[in-house]
Amino acid sequence: MVKRGPMTHVVSSLETPVIDLSLLSCGNEEEVKKLERACREWGFFQIINHGLADDLIQKTKAAIADFFKLPLEEKQKYSMELHDMQGYGHFVVSEDQKLEWGDLLGFSVYPFKHRNLNAWPTTPPEFRDVTEQYSAEVNRVGKELLGNISLMMKMDKSSLEELHGELMQIIRNNYYPICPRPDLVLGLSPHSDSNSITILLQDEVTGLQIRHDGGWVPITPMPNALLVNIGDCIEMWSNGKCKSIEHRVVTNKHKPRISVASFIEPAMDAYIEPLDQMVDCEQLRVYKKIKYGDYFRNYLEKRLEGKTHTQFGKLENE
């Protein structure tokens, strides 16, 4: 388990931006401005009116909760193999890795050829069908967000999606059990995400915190909203103008917490580098051209160490 160490200042009075996706998709000027501010100043924002049915959201949460309530021997039928990212358990990089206070169930969703159906539970019986429906809707939302970020970056709406090559989607279902000493351990250590954007579904228990203005800001879940954060790829494509922000999960001694993280990321052979229109006299080129697969492998070697992994993608003079 990861020990917390000294607590950093936690800010309770700030709220992340909230964006109406239905208005954003129609080109509403106010929502476009909100998106730009969120990407440049926060790196996180919540979206409402995203088109996912409330019933599907509730079924998704229930299916995940029911899986993690299963006896350990049942869950272990879907255990990850060493150095694999699909299945139940913890993704272990090295023998001396410290484990967080939580369990996960992860697998690849898109493209279909990367699916390992042995990692998809058949219990509870509705799990696969609900996950399939939810993931398809998140894929739609992810593409819509990429399109609007493309417009914000002065490109055609399809540009960012095309830069991804074969767009990948990974799902990570998280369960953080009650912790008797939340002052000593974290559910998830501080880090930024290596991918393009992450779309998170949370239950009603607050646990996620993001780094903002030198402190940690708790994210209070909004009913049926989705939380979106900018990943390293968007930061690199934007030459640092959009921010990939550190975040962490704190533990709770009163209630367990579940969340569903969907990672939208480029194909492993896609190249990431600052786009020409993002480089100017105020912001010289910060990142080098790098293959995403190389960046991702380096990320795994240094995972959950704040943003130290991003140095791998930066120019040497930075």
mmCIF file of C-alpha atoms in Angstrom:
data_model
loop_
_atom_site.group_PDB
_atom_site.id
_atom_site.type_symbol
_atom_site.label_atom_id
_atom_site.label_comp_id
_atom_site.label_asym_id
_atom_site.label_seq_id
_atom_site.Cartn_x
_atom_site.Cartn_y
_atom_site.Cartn_z
ATOM 1 C CA MET A 1 0.000 0.000 0.000
ATOM 2 C CA VAL A 2 1.150 3.545 -0.692
ATOM 3 C CA LYS A 3 1.770 5.624 2.399
ATOM 4 C CA ARG A 4 0.545 9.185 2.181
ATOM 5 C CA GLY A 5 3.344 10.909 4.011
ATOM 6 C CA PRO A 6 2.837 14.564 5.003
ATOM 7 C CA MET A 7 -0.501 15.914 3.823
ATOM 8 C CA THR A 8 -0.448 18.664 1.232
ATOM 9 C CA HIS A 9 -2.884 21.546 1.582
ATOM 10 C CA VAL A 10 -6.409 20.532 0.588
ATOM 11 C CA VAL A 11 -8.656 23.256 -0.819
ATOM 12 C CA SER A 12 -12.388 22.799 -0.233
ATOM 13 C CA SER A 13 -13.871 25.988 -1.701
ATOM 14 C CA LEU A 14 -13.085 25.542 -5.412
ATOM 15 C CA GLU A 15 -15.241 23.777 -7.983
ATOM 16 C CA THR A 16 -14.166 22.410 -11.329
ATOM 17 C CA PRO A 17 -15.834 23.820 -14.464
ATOM 18 C CA VAL A 18 -19.124 22.263 -15.557
ATOM 19 C CA ILE A 19 -19.788 22.062 -19.299
ATOM 20 C CA ASP A 20 -23.073 21.316 -21.033
ATOM 21 C CA LEU A 21 -22.051 18.943 -23.824
ATOM 22 C CA SER A 22 -25.307 19.434 -25.729
ATOM 23 C CA LEU A 23 -24.629 23.184 -25.942
ATOM 24 C CA LEU A 24 -20.949 22.678 -26.700
ATOM 25 C CA SER A 25 -21.800 20.359 -29.581
ATOM 26 C CA CYS A 26 -24.009 23.073 -31.053
ATOM 27 C CA GLY A 27 -21.157 25.571 -30.965
ATOM 28 C CA ASN A 28 -22.539 27.615 -28.075
ATOM 29 C CA GLU A 29 -20.009 30.412 -27.584
ATOM 30 C CA GLU A 30 -20.187 30.394 -23.786
ATOM 31 C CA GLU A 31 -19.608 26.638 -23.570
ATOM 32 C CA VAL A 32 -16.703 26.870 -26.030
ATOM 33 C CA LYS A 33 -15.093 29.473 -23.752
ATOM 34 C CA LYS A 34 -15.693 27.220 -20.741
ATOM 35 C CA LEU A 35 -13.970 24.336 -22.509
ATOM 36 C CA GLU A 36 -10.934 26.429 -23.379
ATOM 37 C CA ARG A 37 -10.642 27.731 -19.821
ATOM 38 C CA ALA A 38 -11.067 24.226 -18.406
ATOM 39 C CA CYS A 39 -8.365 22.777 -20.659
ATOM 40 C CA ARG A 40 -5.891 25.604 -20.081
ATOM 41 C CA GLU A 41 -6.412 26.334 -16.382
ATOM 42 C CA TRP A 42 -7.832 23.168 -14.812
ATOM 43 C CA GLY A 43 -7.223 20.108 -16.958
ATOM 44 C CA PHE A 44 -10.449 18.720 -15.455
ATOM 45 C CA PHE A 45 -14.129 19.455 -16.016
ATOM 46 C CA GLN A 46 -17.487 17.800 -15.461
ATOM 47 C CA ILE A 47 -19.943 17.372 -18.317
ATOM 48 C CA ILE A 48 -23.720 17.298 -18.140
ATOM 49 C CA ASN A 49 -26.341 16.653 -20.846
ATOM 50 C CA HIS A 50 -23.934 14.179 -22.411
ATOM 51 C CA GLY A 51 -26.628 11.903 -23.807
ATOM 52 C CA LEU A 52 -26.059 8.864 -21.565
ATOM 53 C CA ALA A 53 -29.345 7.649 -20.165
ATOM 54 C CA ASP A 54 -29.643 7.878 -16.383
ATOM 55 C CA ASP A 55 -30.807 4.271 -16.347
ATOM 56 C CA LEU A 56 -27.647 3.099 -18.134
ATOM 57 C CA ILE A 57 -25.462 5.018 -15.684
ATOM 58 C CA GLN A 58 -27.196 3.421 -12.706
ATOM 59 C CA LYS A 59 -26.993 -0.053 -14.245
ATOM 60 C CA THR A 60 -23.270 0.441 -14.907
ATOM 61 C CA LYS A 61 -22.581 1.453 -11.315
ATOM 62 C CA ALA A 62 -24.663 -1.443 -10.013
ATOM 63 C CA ALA A 63 -22.925 -4.028 -12.223
ATOM 64 C CA ILE A 64 -19.478 -2.842 -11.098
ATOM 65 C CA ALA A 65 -20.511 -2.810 -7.428
ATOM 66 C CA ASP A 66 -22.001 -6.308 -7.734
ATOM 67 C CA PHE A 67 -18.803 -7.660 -9.278
ATOM 68 C CA PHE A 68 -16.606 -6.352 -6.482
ATOM 69 C CA LYS A 69 -19.004 -7.819 -3.887
ATOM 70 C CA LEU A 70 -18.360 -11.318 -5.250
ATOM 71 C CA PRO A 71 -16.294 -13.788 -3.185
ATOM 72 C CA LEU A 72 -12.569 -13.464 -3.804
ATOM 73 C CA GLU A 73 -12.327 -16.880 -5.469
ATOM 74 C CA GLU A 74 -14.973 -15.821 -8.024
ATOM 75 C CA LYS A 75 -13.181 -12.542 -8.816
ATOM 76 C CA GLN A 76 -9.862 -14.352 -9.132
ATOM 77 C CA LYS A 77 -11.224 -16.287 -12.102
ATOM 78 C CA TYR A 78 -10.467 -13.083 -14.027
ATOM 79 C CA SER A 79 -7.076 -12.353 -12.452
ATOM 80 C CA MET A 80 -4.473 -10.422 -14.428
ATOM 81 C CA GLU A 81 -1.396 -12.243 -15.543
ATOM 82 C CA LEU A 82 1.967 -10.675 -14.743
ATOM 83 C CA HIS A 83 2.585 -7.540 -16.852
ATOM 84 C CA ASP A 84 -0.902 -7.770 -18.331
ATOM 85 C CA MET A 85 -3.372 -4.888 -18.083
ATOM 86 C CA GLN A 86 -6.558 -6.886 -18.609
ATOM 87 C CA GLY A 87 -8.269 -8.628 -15.746
ATOM 88 C CA TYR A 88 -8.825 -8.340 -12.009
ATOM 89 C CA GLY A 89 -6.294 -7.335 -9.371
ATOM 90 C CA HIS A 90 -3.425 -4.881 -9.543
ATOM 91 C CA PHE A 91 -1.240 -4.028 -12.495
ATOM 92 C CA VAL A 92 2.200 -4.980 -11.164
ATOM 93 C CA VAL A 93 5.241 -3.425 -12.836
ATOM 94 C CA SER A 94 7.944 -4.635 -10.447
ATOM 95 C CA GLU A 95 8.315 -6.794 -7.339
ATOM 96 C CA ASP A 96 9.107 -3.785 -5.148
ATOM 97 C CA GLN A 97 6.020 -1.844 -6.279
ATOM 98 C CA LYS A 98 3.845 -0.502 -3.482
ATOM 99 C CA LEU A 99 0.189 -1.327 -3.973
ATOM 100 C CA GLU A 100 -2.616 1.178 -3.523
ATOM 101 C CA TRP A 101 -5.651 0.668 -1.273
ATOM 102 C CA GLY A 102 -7.983 -0.628 -3.934
ATOM 103 C CA ASP A 103 -8.817 -3.279 -6.503
ATOM 104 C CA LEU A 104 -9.349 -2.903 -10.211
ATOM 105 C CA LEU A 105 -10.890 -4.705 -13.129
ATOM 106 C CA GLY A 106 -9.518 -3.523 -16.450
ATOM 107 C CA PHE A 107 -9.738 -4.489 -20.080
ATOM 108 C CA SER A 108 -9.498 -3.179 -23.614
ATOM 109 C CA VAL A 109 -12.790 -2.257 -25.283
ATOM 110 C CA TYR A 110 -11.862 -0.778 -28.671
ATOM 111 C CA PRO A 111 -10.721 -1.749 -31.204
ATOM 112 C CA PHE A 112 -12.375 -5.164 -30.951
ATOM 113 C CA LYS A 113 -9.222 -7.041 -31.934
ATOM 114 C CA HIS A 114 -7.569 -6.075 -28.637
ATOM 115 C CA ARG A 115 -10.327 -7.471 -26.451
ATOM 116 C CA ASN A 116 -9.536 -10.354 -24.133
ATOM 117 C CA LEU A 117 -12.989 -11.684 -23.344
ATOM 118 C CA ASN A 118 -11.523 -13.938 -20.649
ATOM 119 C CA ALA A 119 -11.156 -10.728 -18.615
ATOM 120 C CA TRP A 120 -14.837 -9.811 -19.043
ATOM 121 C CA PRO A 121 -16.834 -11.240 -16.107
ATOM 122 C CA THR A 122 -19.889 -13.372 -16.758
ATOM 123 C CA THR A 123 -21.032 -12.740 -13.185
ATOM 124 C CA PRO A 124 -23.129 -10.734 -12.547
ATOM 125 C CA PRO A 125 -24.908 -11.924 -15.711
ATOM 126 C CA GLU A 126 -25.707 -8.417 -16.952
ATOM 127 C CA PHE A 127 -22.105 -7.196 -16.621
ATOM 128 C CA ARG A 128 -20.964 -7.727 -20.207
ATOM 129 C CA ASP A 129 -24.059 -6.271 -21.837
ATOM 130 C CA VAL A 130 -24.101 -3.199 -19.601
ATOM 131 C CA THR A 131 -20.367 -2.621 -20.101
ATOM 132 C CA GLU A 132 -20.805 -2.914 -23.862
ATOM 133 C CA GLN A 133 -23.598 -0.322 -23.897
ATOM 134 C CA TYR A 134 -21.821 2.054 -21.551
ATOM 135 C CA SER A 135 -18.521 1.849 -23.438
ATOM 136 C CA ALA A 136 -20.206 2.587 -26.765
ATOM 137 C CA GLU A 137 -21.788 5.715 -25.309
ATOM 138 C CA VAL A 138 -18.492 6.851 -23.767
ATOM 139 C CA ASN A 139 -16.798 6.304 -27.120
ATOM 140 C CA ARG A 140 -19.321 8.667 -28.694
ATOM 141 C CA VAL A 141 -18.753 11.265 -25.974
ATOM 142 C CA GLY A 142 -14.967 10.914 -26.290
ATOM 143 C CA LYS A 143 -15.041 11.532 -30.036
ATOM 144 C CA GLU A 144 -17.296 14.551 -29.561
ATOM 145 C CA LEU A 145 -14.895 16.003 -26.997
ATOM 146 C CA LEU A 146 -11.886 15.376 -29.236
ATOM 147 C CA GLY A 147 -13.754 17.148 -32.016
ATOM 148 C CA ASN A 148 -14.416 20.216 -29.896
ATOM 149 C CA ILE A 149 -10.848 20.317 -28.601
ATOM 150 C CA SER A 150 -9.699 20.136 -32.245
ATOM 151 C CA LEU A 151 -11.809 23.203 -33.056
ATOM 152 C CA MET A 152 -10.413 24.951 -29.987
ATOM 153 C CA MET A 153 -6.909 24.208 -31.322
ATOM 154 C CA LYS A 154 -7.840 25.800 -34.676
ATOM 155 C CA MET A 155 -8.142 22.543 -36.629
ATOM 156 C CA ASP A 156 -10.873 20.669 -38.427
ATOM 157 C CA LYS A 157 -13.176 18.831 -36.034
ATOM 158 C CA SER A 158 -11.868 15.433 -37.153
ATOM 159 C CA SER A 159 -8.166 16.306 -36.813
ATOM 160 C CA LEU A 160 -7.379 15.021 -33.321
ATOM 161 C CA GLU A 161 -9.240 11.785 -33.882
ATOM 162 C CA GLU A 162 -7.277 11.268 -37.110
ATOM 163 C CA LEU A 163 -4.008 11.939 -35.279
ATOM 164 C CA HIS A 164 -4.862 9.039 -32.969
ATOM 165 C CA GLY A 165 -4.625 6.589 -35.840
ATOM 166 C CA GLU A 166 -6.629 3.624 -34.571
ATOM 167 C CA LEU A 167 -8.358 5.122 -31.553
ATOM 168 C CA MET A 168 -7.989 2.966 -28.444
ATOM 169 C CA GLN A 169 -10.369 2.742 -25.481
ATOM 170 C CA ILE A 170 -9.436 1.072 -22.208
ATOM 171 C CA ILE A 171 -11.765 0.708 -19.234
ATOM 172 C CA ARG A 172 -10.628 0.476 -15.617
ATOM 173 C CA ASN A 173 -13.242 -0.307 -12.965
ATOM 174 C CA ASN A 174 -12.003 0.740 -9.525
ATOM 175 C CA TYR A 175 -13.064 -0.332 -6.059
ATOM 176 C CA TYR A 176 -11.700 1.404 -2.950
ATOM 177 C CA PRO A 177 -12.782 -0.457 0.214
ATOM 178 C CA ILE A 178 -13.247 1.143 3.613
ATOM 179 C CA CYS A 179 -9.835 2.013 5.058
ATOM 180 C CA PRO A 180 -9.320 2.047 8.847
ATOM 181 C CA ARG A 181 -6.420 4.544 8.567
ATOM 182 C CA PRO A 182 -7.069 6.898 5.637
ATOM 183 C CA ASP A 183 -4.406 9.227 7.015
ATOM 184 C CA LEU A 184 -1.736 6.642 6.200
ATOM 185 C CA VAL A 185 -2.567 5.297 2.734
ATOM 186 C CA LEU A 186 -3.855 6.485 -0.629
ATOM 187 C CA GLY A 187 -6.280 4.748 -2.911
ATOM 188 C CA LEU A 188 -4.283 5.971 -5.912
ATOM 189 C CA SER A 189 -0.993 7.874 -5.873
ATOM 190 C CA PRO A 190 -0.538 11.307 -7.515
ATOM 191 C CA HIS A 191 -0.082 11.068 -11.285
ATOM 192 C CA SER A 192 -1.235 12.440 -14.601
ATOM 193 C CA ASP A 193 -2.682 10.206 -17.324
ATOM 194 C CA SER A 194 -0.552 9.295 -20.335
ATOM 195 C CA ASN A 195 -3.462 9.148 -22.776
ATOM 196 C CA SER A 196 -5.518 11.832 -24.566
ATOM 197 C CA ILE A 197 -8.621 12.171 -22.419
ATOM 198 C CA THR A 198 -10.079 10.171 -19.546
ATOM 199 C CA ILE A 199 -13.817 9.997 -18.920
ATOM 200 C CA LEU A 200 -14.738 9.019 -15.365
ATOM 201 C CA LEU A 201 -18.006 7.843 -13.872
ATOM 202 C CA GLN A 202 -18.088 8.137 -10.069
ATOM 203 C CA ASP A 203 -20.462 7.060 -7.366
ATOM 204 C CA GLU A 204 -21.603 9.577 -4.752
ATOM 205 C CA VAL A 205 -18.534 9.147 -2.486
ATOM 206 C CA THR A 206 -15.942 11.909 -2.785
ATOM 207 C CA GLY A 207 -12.395 10.573 -3.083
ATOM 208 C CA LEU A 208 -10.752 12.033 -6.173
ATOM 209 C CA GLN A 209 -8.579 15.115 -5.700
ATOM 210 C CA ILE A 210 -6.782 17.197 -8.336
ATOM 211 C CA ARG A 211 -3.774 19.457 -7.965
ATOM 212 C CA HIS A 212 -4.697 23.093 -8.582
ATOM 213 C CA ASP A 213 -2.813 26.256 -7.606
ATOM 214 C CA GLY A 214 -0.493 24.322 -5.309
ATOM 215 C CA GLY A 215 -3.188 22.500 -3.353
ATOM 216 C CA TRP A 216 -5.451 19.474 -3.679
ATOM 217 C CA VAL A 217 -9.055 20.143 -4.706
ATOM 218 C CA PRO A 218 -11.637 17.423 -3.883
ATOM 219 C CA ILE A 219 -14.002 16.648 -6.757
ATOM 220 C CA THR A 220 -17.556 16.405 -5.476
ATOM 221 C CA PRO A 221 -19.454 14.056 -7.812
ATOM 222 C CA MET A 222 -22.478 15.553 -9.571
ATOM 223 C CA PRO A 223 -25.408 13.150 -10.037
ATOM 224 C CA ASN A 224 -25.131 11.458 -13.452
ATOM 225 C CA ALA A 225 -22.363 13.796 -14.633
ATOM 226 C CA LEU A 226 -19.144 12.541 -16.198
ATOM 227 C CA LEU A 227 -15.752 13.861 -15.150
ATOM 228 C CA VAL A 228 -13.231 14.483 -17.920
ATOM 229 C CA ASN A 229 -9.520 15.093 -17.606
ATOM 230 C CA ILE A 230 -6.909 16.062 -20.151
ATOM 231 C CA GLY A 231 -4.082 13.554 -20.606
ATOM 232 C CA ASP A 232 -0.432 13.958 -21.543
ATOM 233 C CA CYS A 233 -1.062 13.482 -25.287
ATOM 234 C CA ILE A 234 -3.335 16.530 -25.492
ATOM 235 C CA GLU A 235 -0.810 18.493 -23.435
ATOM 236 C CA MET A 236 1.927 17.548 -25.895
ATOM 237 C CA TRP A 237 -0.146 18.178 -29.022
ATOM 238 C CA SER A 238 -1.090 21.590 -27.611
ATOM 239 C CA ASN A 239 2.547 22.319 -26.699
ATOM 240 C CA GLY A 240 1.617 22.611 -23.036
ATOM 241 C CA LYS A 241 -1.271 25.032 -23.496
ATOM 242 C CA CYS A 242 -3.786 22.404 -22.401
ATOM 243 C CA LYS A 243 -2.879 20.943 -19.023
ATOM 244 C CA SER A 244 -2.580 17.327 -17.976
ATOM 245 C CA ILE A 245 -3.016 17.621 -14.221
ATOM 246 C CA GLU A 246 -1.875 15.453 -11.340
ATOM 247 C CA HIS A 247 -4.660 13.742 -9.447
ATOM 248 C CA ARG A 248 -4.959 11.191 -6.669
ATOM 249 C CA VAL A 249 -7.575 9.191 -4.757
ATOM 250 C CA VAL A 250 -7.825 9.399 -0.972
ATOM 251 C CA THR A 251 -9.247 6.592 1.141
ATOM 252 C CA ASN A 252 -12.330 6.682 3.323
ATOM 253 C CA LYS A 253 -12.996 5.012 6.683
ATOM 254 C CA HIS A 254 -16.780 5.213 6.426
ATOM 255 C CA LYS A 255 -17.789 4.192 2.899
ATOM 256 C CA PRO A 256 -16.310 2.213 0.005
ATOM 257 C CA ARG A 257 -16.055 3.977 -3.368
ATOM 258 C CA ILE A 258 -16.321 2.802 -6.958
ATOM 259 C CA SER A 259 -15.467 4.540 -10.224
ATOM 260 C CA VAL A 260 -15.267 3.639 -13.900
ATOM 261 C CA ALA A 261 -12.412 5.239 -15.841
ATOM 262 C CA SER A 262 -12.439 5.096 -19.655
ATOM 263 C CA PHE A 263 -9.125 6.008 -21.252
ATOM 264 C CA ILE A 264 -9.165 7.329 -24.824
ATOM 265 C CA GLU A 265 -5.680 6.997 -26.287
ATOM 266 C CA PRO A 266 -3.812 6.921 -29.604
ATOM 267 C CA ALA A 267 -2.613 3.778 -31.330
ATOM 268 C CA MET A 268 0.821 2.670 -30.163
ATOM 269 C CA ASP A 269 2.380 3.625 -33.525
ATOM 270 C CA ALA A 270 0.831 7.128 -33.583
ATOM 271 C CA TYR A 271 3.217 10.066 -33.223
ATOM 272 C CA ILE A 272 2.781 12.835 -30.672
ATOM 273 C CA GLU A 273 4.376 16.269 -31.097
ATOM 274 C CA PRO A 274 3.359 19.928 -30.735
ATOM 275 C CA LEU A 275 1.128 21.076 -33.560
ATOM 276 C CA ASP A 276 2.501 23.992 -35.569
ATOM 277 C CA GLN A 277 -0.318 26.379 -34.610
ATOM 278 C CA MET A 278 0.376 25.703 -30.922
ATOM 279 C CA VAL A 279 3.986 26.931 -31.211
ATOM 280 C CA ASP A 280 4.502 30.690 -31.094
ATOM 281 C CA CYS A 281 6.730 33.391 -29.638
ATOM 282 C CA GLU A 282 4.968 33.101 -26.279
ATOM 283 C CA GLN A 283 5.256 29.317 -26.130
ATOM 284 C CA LEU A 284 8.270 27.853 -27.941
ATOM 285 C CA ARG A 285 8.311 24.136 -28.705
ATOM 286 C CA VAL A 286 8.335 22.207 -25.402
ATOM 287 C CA TYR A 287 7.946 18.593 -26.549
ATOM 288 C CA LYS A 288 9.723 16.475 -29.111
ATOM 289 C CA LYS A 289 8.193 14.128 -31.667
ATOM 290 C CA ILE A 290 7.715 10.757 -30.060
ATOM 291 C CA LYS A 291 5.856 7.543 -30.783
ATOM 292 C CA TYR A 292 3.038 7.013 -28.303
ATOM 293 C CA GLY A 293 4.021 3.389 -27.688
ATOM 294 C CA ASP A 294 7.488 4.510 -26.553
ATOM 295 C CA TYR A 295 6.001 7.186 -24.324
ATOM 296 C CA PHE A 296 3.490 4.768 -22.819
ATOM 297 C CA ARG A 297 6.145 2.157 -22.010
ATOM 298 C CA ASN A 298 8.196 4.808 -20.235
ATOM 299 C CA TYR A 299 5.049 5.895 -18.380
ATOM 300 C CA LEU A 300 4.507 2.377 -17.070
ATOM 301 C CA GLU A 301 8.079 2.213 -15.799
ATOM 302 C CA LYS A 302 7.578 5.452 -13.857
ATOM 303 C CA ARG A 303 3.841 5.152 -13.206
ATOM 304 C CA LEU A 304 2.208 7.049 -10.381
ATOM 305 C CA GLU A 305 5.160 9.341 -9.687
ATOM 306 C CA GLY A 306 3.489 12.683 -10.266
ATOM 307 C CA LYS A 307 4.477 14.129 -13.643
ATOM 308 C CA THR A 308 8.100 12.981 -13.677
ATOM 309 C CA HIS A 309 7.332 10.686 -16.609
ATOM 310 C CA THR A 310 6.577 13.670 -18.869
ATOM 311 C CA GLN A 311 10.284 14.564 -18.948
ATOM 312 C CA PHE A 312 10.700 11.669 -21.373
ATOM 313 C CA GLY A 313 8.711 13.574 -23.993
ATOM 314 C CA LYS A 314 10.292 16.981 -23.463
ATOM 315 C CA LEU A 315 13.070 18.552 -25.471
ATOM 316 C CA GLU A 316 16.453 18.327 -23.798
ATOM 317 C CA ASN A 317 16.766 22.063 -23.376
ATOM 318 C CA GLU A 318 13.609 22.217 -21.287
#
